[in-house]
Structures are given as structure tokens and as C-alpha cells.
PDB file of C-alpha atoms in Angstrom:
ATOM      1  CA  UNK A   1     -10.064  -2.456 -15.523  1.00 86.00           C
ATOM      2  CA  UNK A   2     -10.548  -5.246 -12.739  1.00 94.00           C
ATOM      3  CA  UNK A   3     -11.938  -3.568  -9.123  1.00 97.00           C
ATOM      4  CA  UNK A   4     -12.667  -5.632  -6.081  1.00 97.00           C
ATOM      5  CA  UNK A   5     -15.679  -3.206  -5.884  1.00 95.00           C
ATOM      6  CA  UNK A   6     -18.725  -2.943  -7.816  1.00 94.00           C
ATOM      7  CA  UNK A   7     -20.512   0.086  -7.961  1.00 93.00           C
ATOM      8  CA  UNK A   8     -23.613  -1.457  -6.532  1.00 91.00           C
ATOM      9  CA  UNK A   9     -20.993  -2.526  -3.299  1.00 94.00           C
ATOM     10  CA  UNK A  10     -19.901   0.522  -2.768  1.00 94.00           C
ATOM     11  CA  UNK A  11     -23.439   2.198  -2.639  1.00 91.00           C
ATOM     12  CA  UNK A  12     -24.528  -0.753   0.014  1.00 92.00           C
ATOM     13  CA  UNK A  13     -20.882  -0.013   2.051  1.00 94.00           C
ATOM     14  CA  UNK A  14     -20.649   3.239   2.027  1.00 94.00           C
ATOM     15  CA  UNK A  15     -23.942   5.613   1.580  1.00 90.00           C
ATOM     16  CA  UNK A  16     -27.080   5.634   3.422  1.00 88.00           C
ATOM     17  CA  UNK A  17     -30.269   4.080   1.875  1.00 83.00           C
ATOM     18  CA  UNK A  18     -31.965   7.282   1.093  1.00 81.00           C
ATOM     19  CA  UNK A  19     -28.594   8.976  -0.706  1.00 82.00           C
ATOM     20  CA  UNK A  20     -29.156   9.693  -4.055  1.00 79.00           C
ATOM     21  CA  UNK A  21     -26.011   9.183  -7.012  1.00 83.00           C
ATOM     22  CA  UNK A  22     -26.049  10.642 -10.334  1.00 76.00           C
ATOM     23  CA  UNK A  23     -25.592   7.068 -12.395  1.00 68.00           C
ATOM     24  CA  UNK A  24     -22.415   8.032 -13.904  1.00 82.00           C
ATOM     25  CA  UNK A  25     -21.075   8.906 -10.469  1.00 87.00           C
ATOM     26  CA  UNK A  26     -19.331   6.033  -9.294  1.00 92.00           C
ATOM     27  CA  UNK A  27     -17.225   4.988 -12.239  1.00 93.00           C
ATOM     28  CA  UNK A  28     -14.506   2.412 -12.660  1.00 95.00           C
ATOM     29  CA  UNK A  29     -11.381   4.671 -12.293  1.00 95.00           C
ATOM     30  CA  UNK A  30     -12.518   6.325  -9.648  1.00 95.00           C
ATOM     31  CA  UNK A  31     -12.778   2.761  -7.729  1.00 97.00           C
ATOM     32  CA  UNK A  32      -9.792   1.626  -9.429  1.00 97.00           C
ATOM     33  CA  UNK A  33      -7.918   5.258  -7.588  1.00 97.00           C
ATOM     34  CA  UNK A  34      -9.587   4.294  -3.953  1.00 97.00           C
ATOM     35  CA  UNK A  35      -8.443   1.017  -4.420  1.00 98.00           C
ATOM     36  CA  UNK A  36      -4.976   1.993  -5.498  1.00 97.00           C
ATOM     37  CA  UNK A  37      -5.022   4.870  -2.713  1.00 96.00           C
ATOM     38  CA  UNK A  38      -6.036   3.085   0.357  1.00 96.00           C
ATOM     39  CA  UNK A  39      -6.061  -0.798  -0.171  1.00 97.00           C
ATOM     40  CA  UNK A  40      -2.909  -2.049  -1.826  1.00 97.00           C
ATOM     41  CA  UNK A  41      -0.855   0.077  -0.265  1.00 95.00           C
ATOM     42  CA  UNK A  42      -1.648  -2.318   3.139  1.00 96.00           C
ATOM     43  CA  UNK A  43      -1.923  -6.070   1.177  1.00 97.00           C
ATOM     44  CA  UNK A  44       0.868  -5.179  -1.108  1.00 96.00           C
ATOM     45  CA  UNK A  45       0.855  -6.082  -4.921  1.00 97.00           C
ATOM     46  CA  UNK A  46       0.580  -9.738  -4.870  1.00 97.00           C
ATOM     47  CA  UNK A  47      -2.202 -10.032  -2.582  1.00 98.00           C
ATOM     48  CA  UNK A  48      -3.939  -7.201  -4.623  1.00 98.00           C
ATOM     49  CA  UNK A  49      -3.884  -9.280  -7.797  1.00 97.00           C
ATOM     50  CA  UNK A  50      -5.312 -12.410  -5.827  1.00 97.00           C
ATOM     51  CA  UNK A  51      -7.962 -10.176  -4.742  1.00 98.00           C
ATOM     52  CA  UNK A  52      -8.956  -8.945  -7.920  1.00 97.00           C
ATOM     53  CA  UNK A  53      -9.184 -12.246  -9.251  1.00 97.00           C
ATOM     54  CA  UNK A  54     -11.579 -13.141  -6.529  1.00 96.00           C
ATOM     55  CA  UNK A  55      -9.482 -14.817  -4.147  1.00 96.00           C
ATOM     56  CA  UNK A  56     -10.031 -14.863  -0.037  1.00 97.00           C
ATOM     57  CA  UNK A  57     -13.640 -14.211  -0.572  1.00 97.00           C
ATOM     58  CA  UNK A  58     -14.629 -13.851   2.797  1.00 97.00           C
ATOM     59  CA  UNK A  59     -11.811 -11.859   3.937  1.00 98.00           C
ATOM     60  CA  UNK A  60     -12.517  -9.327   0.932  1.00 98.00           C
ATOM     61  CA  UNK A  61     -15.734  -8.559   2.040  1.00 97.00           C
ATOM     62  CA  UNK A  62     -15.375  -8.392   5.868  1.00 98.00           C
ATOM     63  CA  UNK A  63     -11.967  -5.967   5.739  1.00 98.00           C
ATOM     64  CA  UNK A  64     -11.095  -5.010   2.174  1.00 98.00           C
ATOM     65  CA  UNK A  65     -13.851  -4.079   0.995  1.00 98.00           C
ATOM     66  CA  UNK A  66     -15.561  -1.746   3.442  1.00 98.00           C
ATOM     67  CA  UNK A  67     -12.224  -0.190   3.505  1.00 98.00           C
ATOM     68  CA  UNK A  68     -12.269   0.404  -0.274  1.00 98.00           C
ATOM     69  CA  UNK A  69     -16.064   1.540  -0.481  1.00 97.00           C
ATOM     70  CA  UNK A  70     -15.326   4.181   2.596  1.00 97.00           C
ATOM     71  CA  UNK A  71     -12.323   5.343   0.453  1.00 97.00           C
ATOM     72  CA  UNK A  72     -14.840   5.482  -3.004  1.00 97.00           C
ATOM     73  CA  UNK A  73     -16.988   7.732  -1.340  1.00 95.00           C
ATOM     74  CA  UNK A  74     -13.787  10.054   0.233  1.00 96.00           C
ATOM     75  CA  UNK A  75     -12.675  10.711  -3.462  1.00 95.00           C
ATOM     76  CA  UNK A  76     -16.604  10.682  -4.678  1.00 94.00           C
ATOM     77  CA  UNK A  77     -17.586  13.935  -2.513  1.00 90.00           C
ATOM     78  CA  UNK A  78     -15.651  16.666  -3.537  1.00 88.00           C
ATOM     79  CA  UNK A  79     -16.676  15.674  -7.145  1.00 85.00           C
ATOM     80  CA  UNK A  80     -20.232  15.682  -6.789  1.00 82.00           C
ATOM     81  CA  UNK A  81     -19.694  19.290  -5.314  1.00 78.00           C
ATOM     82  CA  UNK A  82     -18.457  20.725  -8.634  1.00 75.00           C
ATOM     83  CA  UNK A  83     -19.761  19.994 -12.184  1.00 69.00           C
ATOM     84  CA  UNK A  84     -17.083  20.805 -15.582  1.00 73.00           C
ATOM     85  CA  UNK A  85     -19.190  22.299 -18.097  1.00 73.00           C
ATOM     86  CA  UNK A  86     -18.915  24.486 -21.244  1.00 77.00           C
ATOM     87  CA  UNK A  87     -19.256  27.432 -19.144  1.00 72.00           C
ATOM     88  CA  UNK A  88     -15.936  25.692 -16.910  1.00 76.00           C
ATOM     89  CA  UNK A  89     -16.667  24.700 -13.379  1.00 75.00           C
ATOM     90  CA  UNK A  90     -20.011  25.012 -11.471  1.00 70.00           C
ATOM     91  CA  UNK A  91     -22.054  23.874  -8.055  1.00 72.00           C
ATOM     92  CA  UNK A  92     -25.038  22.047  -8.868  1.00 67.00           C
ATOM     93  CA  UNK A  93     -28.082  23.889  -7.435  1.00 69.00           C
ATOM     94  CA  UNK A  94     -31.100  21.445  -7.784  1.00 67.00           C
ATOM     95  CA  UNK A  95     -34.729  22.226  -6.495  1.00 66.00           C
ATOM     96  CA  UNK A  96     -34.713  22.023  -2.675  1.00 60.00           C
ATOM     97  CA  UNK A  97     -30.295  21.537  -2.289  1.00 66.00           C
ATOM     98  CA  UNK A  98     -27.616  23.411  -2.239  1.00 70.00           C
ATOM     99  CA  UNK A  99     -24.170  22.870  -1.522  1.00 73.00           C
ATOM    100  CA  UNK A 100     -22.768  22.245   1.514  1.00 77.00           C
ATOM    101  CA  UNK A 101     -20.869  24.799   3.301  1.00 81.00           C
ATOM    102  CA  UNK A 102     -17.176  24.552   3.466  1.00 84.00           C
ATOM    103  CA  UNK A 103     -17.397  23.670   7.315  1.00 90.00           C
ATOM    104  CA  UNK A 104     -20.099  21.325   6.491  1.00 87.00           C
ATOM    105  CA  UNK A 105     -17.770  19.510   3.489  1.00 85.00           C
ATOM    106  CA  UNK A 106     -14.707  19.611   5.957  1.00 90.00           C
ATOM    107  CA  UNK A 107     -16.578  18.059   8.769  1.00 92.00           C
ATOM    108  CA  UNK A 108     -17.710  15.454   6.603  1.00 91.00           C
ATOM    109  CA  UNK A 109     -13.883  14.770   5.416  1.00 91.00           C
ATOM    110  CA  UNK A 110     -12.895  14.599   8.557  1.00 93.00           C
ATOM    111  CA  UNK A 111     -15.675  12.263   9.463  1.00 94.00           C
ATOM    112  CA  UNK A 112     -14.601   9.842   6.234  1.00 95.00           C
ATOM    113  CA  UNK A 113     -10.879  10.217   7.405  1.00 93.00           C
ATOM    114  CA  UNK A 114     -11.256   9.003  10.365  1.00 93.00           C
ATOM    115  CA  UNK A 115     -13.631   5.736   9.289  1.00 96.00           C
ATOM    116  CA  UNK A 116     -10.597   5.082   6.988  1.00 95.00           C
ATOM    117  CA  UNK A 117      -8.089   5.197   9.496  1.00 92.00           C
ATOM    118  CA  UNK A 118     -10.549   2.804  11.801  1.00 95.00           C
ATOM    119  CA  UNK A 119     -10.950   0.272   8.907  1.00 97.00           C
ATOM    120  CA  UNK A 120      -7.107   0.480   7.732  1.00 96.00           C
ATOM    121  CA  UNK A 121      -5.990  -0.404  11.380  1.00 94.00           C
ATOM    122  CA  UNK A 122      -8.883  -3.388  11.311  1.00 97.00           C
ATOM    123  CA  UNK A 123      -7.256  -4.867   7.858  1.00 98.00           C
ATOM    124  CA  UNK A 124      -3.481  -4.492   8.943  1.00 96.00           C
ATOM    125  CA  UNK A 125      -4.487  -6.350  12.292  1.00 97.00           C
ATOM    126  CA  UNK A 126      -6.380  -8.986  10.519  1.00 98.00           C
ATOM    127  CA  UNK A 127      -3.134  -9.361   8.137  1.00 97.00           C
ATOM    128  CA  UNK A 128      -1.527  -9.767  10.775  1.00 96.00           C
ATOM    129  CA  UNK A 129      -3.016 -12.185  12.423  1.00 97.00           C
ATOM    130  CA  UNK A 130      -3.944 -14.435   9.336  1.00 97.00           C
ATOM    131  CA  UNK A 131       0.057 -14.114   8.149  1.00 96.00           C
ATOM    132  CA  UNK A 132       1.318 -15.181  11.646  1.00 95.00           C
ATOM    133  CA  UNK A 133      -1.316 -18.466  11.241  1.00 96.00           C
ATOM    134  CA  UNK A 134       0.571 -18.636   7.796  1.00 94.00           C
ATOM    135  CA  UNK A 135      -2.312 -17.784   5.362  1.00 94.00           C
ATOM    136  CA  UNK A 136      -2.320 -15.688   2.678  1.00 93.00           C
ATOM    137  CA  UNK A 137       0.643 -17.010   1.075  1.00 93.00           C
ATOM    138  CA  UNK A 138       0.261 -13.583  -1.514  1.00 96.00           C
ATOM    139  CA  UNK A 139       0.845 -11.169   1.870  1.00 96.00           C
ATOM    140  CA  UNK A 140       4.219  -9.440   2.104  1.00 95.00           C
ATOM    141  CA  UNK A 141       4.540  -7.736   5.053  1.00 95.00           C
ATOM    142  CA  UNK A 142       7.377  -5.676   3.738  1.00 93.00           C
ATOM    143  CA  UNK A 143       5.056  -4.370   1.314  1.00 94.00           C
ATOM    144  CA  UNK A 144       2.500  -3.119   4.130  1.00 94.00           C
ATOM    145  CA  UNK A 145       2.667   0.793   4.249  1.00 91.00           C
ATOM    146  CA  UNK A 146       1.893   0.377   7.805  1.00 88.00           C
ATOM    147  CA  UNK A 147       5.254  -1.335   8.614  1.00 85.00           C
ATOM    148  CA  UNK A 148       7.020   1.366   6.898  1.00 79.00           C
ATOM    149  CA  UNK A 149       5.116   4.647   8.931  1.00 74.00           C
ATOM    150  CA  UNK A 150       2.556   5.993  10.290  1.00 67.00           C
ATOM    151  CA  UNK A 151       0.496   9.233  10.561  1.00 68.00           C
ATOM    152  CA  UNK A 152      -0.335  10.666  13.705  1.00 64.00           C
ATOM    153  CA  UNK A 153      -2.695  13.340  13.343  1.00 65.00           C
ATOM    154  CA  UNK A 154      -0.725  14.799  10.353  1.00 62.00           C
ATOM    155  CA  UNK A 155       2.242  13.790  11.563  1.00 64.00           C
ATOM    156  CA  UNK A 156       4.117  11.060   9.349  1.00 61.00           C
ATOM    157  CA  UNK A 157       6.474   8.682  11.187  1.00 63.00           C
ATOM    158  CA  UNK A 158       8.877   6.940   9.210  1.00 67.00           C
ATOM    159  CA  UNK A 159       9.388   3.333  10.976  1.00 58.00           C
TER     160      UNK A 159
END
């Protein structure tokens, strides 16, 4: 599977210097998912495929991929909370951590949400802007979710 991400971006994007992953944690289809979930949806399929080839560089790394690494970690958390094992599903309960409480967990979604919704708004305006100085021949603004609807506080608006 292709990713714009690395694993090793997404720790330097998203988590705090001091946050400790399991290795495994940050696989290639969960990526591949935040990708899927919260980045093509805005630059559309062509665009997509450019940027997993390595296209618009400097565009990747300054909008997409912050966007993408926010979105890792979103789909990331509620995993790490819960571990499948032989004996079916269980919190981890290390030496000196415990879970977080569920007020805690929902703050912190919350929190994530709304860094999504700041950094989706950021790419769709830099689309915009680059598409009306007619670059990024790949962009179809049809394709944009954004041009479509929009969610206001829960609310979906169908455009």
C-alpha cells in the first residue's frame, strides 16, 4: 500500500515528544484509512494519486500532511485503549497508567475533531487558491467534499 505518511511523520505531526507508541501501533492501513477518511475526500482522486506518487512536495507537507497525521492519531486512540486477546478484549494497565476516563477520552476527541476541522478548512482554502492561479492540474473541485456540504456542529448541510 502507497501512504503519503510515514509512520515516523506522523509521530513528528501529530504526538508530543515524550508520547510513547507500541511499535506496531501505527501501521499502514490504519494510515492508508486516515488518509482515505479525511484527505481525499477534499483533493479528490486524481490529486490523491499525484500525491502518493510524490508530487507537490511542498504543498504535501505544509497542508496534507498535518491534516493526515492529526487524522492517524484520531483513529490511533481509541485503539490503544483496548487490546484483542485470547481472553477477547481488554484495557492495558501498565505500571504507573491507567486508562483514561471516558470524559477524559471524549475531551480528547473532541480536542482532535476540532484540529481536523481547522486543518481541513486550511487545505480546501489553499486548493482554492492554488486552482484559481491554475495549479494543480490533478484538482477537481467537483470532487471536493467541501463543495458538496458541510457540518455544522453535527449538523450536515447538503450544498
Amino acid at each position: 500500500m502507497k501512504t503519503i505518511l510515514t509512520p515516523q511523520q506522523v509521530l513528528n505531526l501529530a504526538f508530543a515528544a515524550g508520547e510513547y507508541l507500541p511499535p506496531d501501533a501505527l501501521s499502514e492501513p490504519l494510515i492508508v484509512a486516515a488518509e482515505e477518511r479525511y484527505v481525499r475526500p477534499l483533493v479528490g482522486r486524481s490529486l490523491y494519486e499525484k500525491l502518493l506518487d510524490g508530487a507537490y512536495e511542498e504543498f504535501s507537507t505544509h497542508y496534507v500532511k498535518p491534516l493526515a497525521a492529526v487524522g492517524v492519531k484520531r483513529l490511533l486512540l481509541p485503539q490503544l485503549r483496548l487490546r484483542a486477546c485470547a481472553g477477547g478484549v481488554v484495557t492495558p494497565k501498565g505500571e504507573g497508567w491507567q486508562s483514561a476516563s471516558e470524559e477524559s477520552f471524549a475531551t480528547a476527541d473532541r480536542t482532535l475533531r476540532s484540529e481536523i476541522e481547522t486543518l481541513s478548512r486550511r487545505l480546501d482554502a489553499e486548493l482554492r487558491r492554488l486552482h484559481a492561479e491554475g495549479a494543480l492540474e490533478e484538482y477537481d473541485p467537483n470532487e471536493n467534499i467541501r463543495n458538496r456540504c458541510r457540518n455544522h456542529g453535527g449538523l450536515l448541510q447538503i450544498l
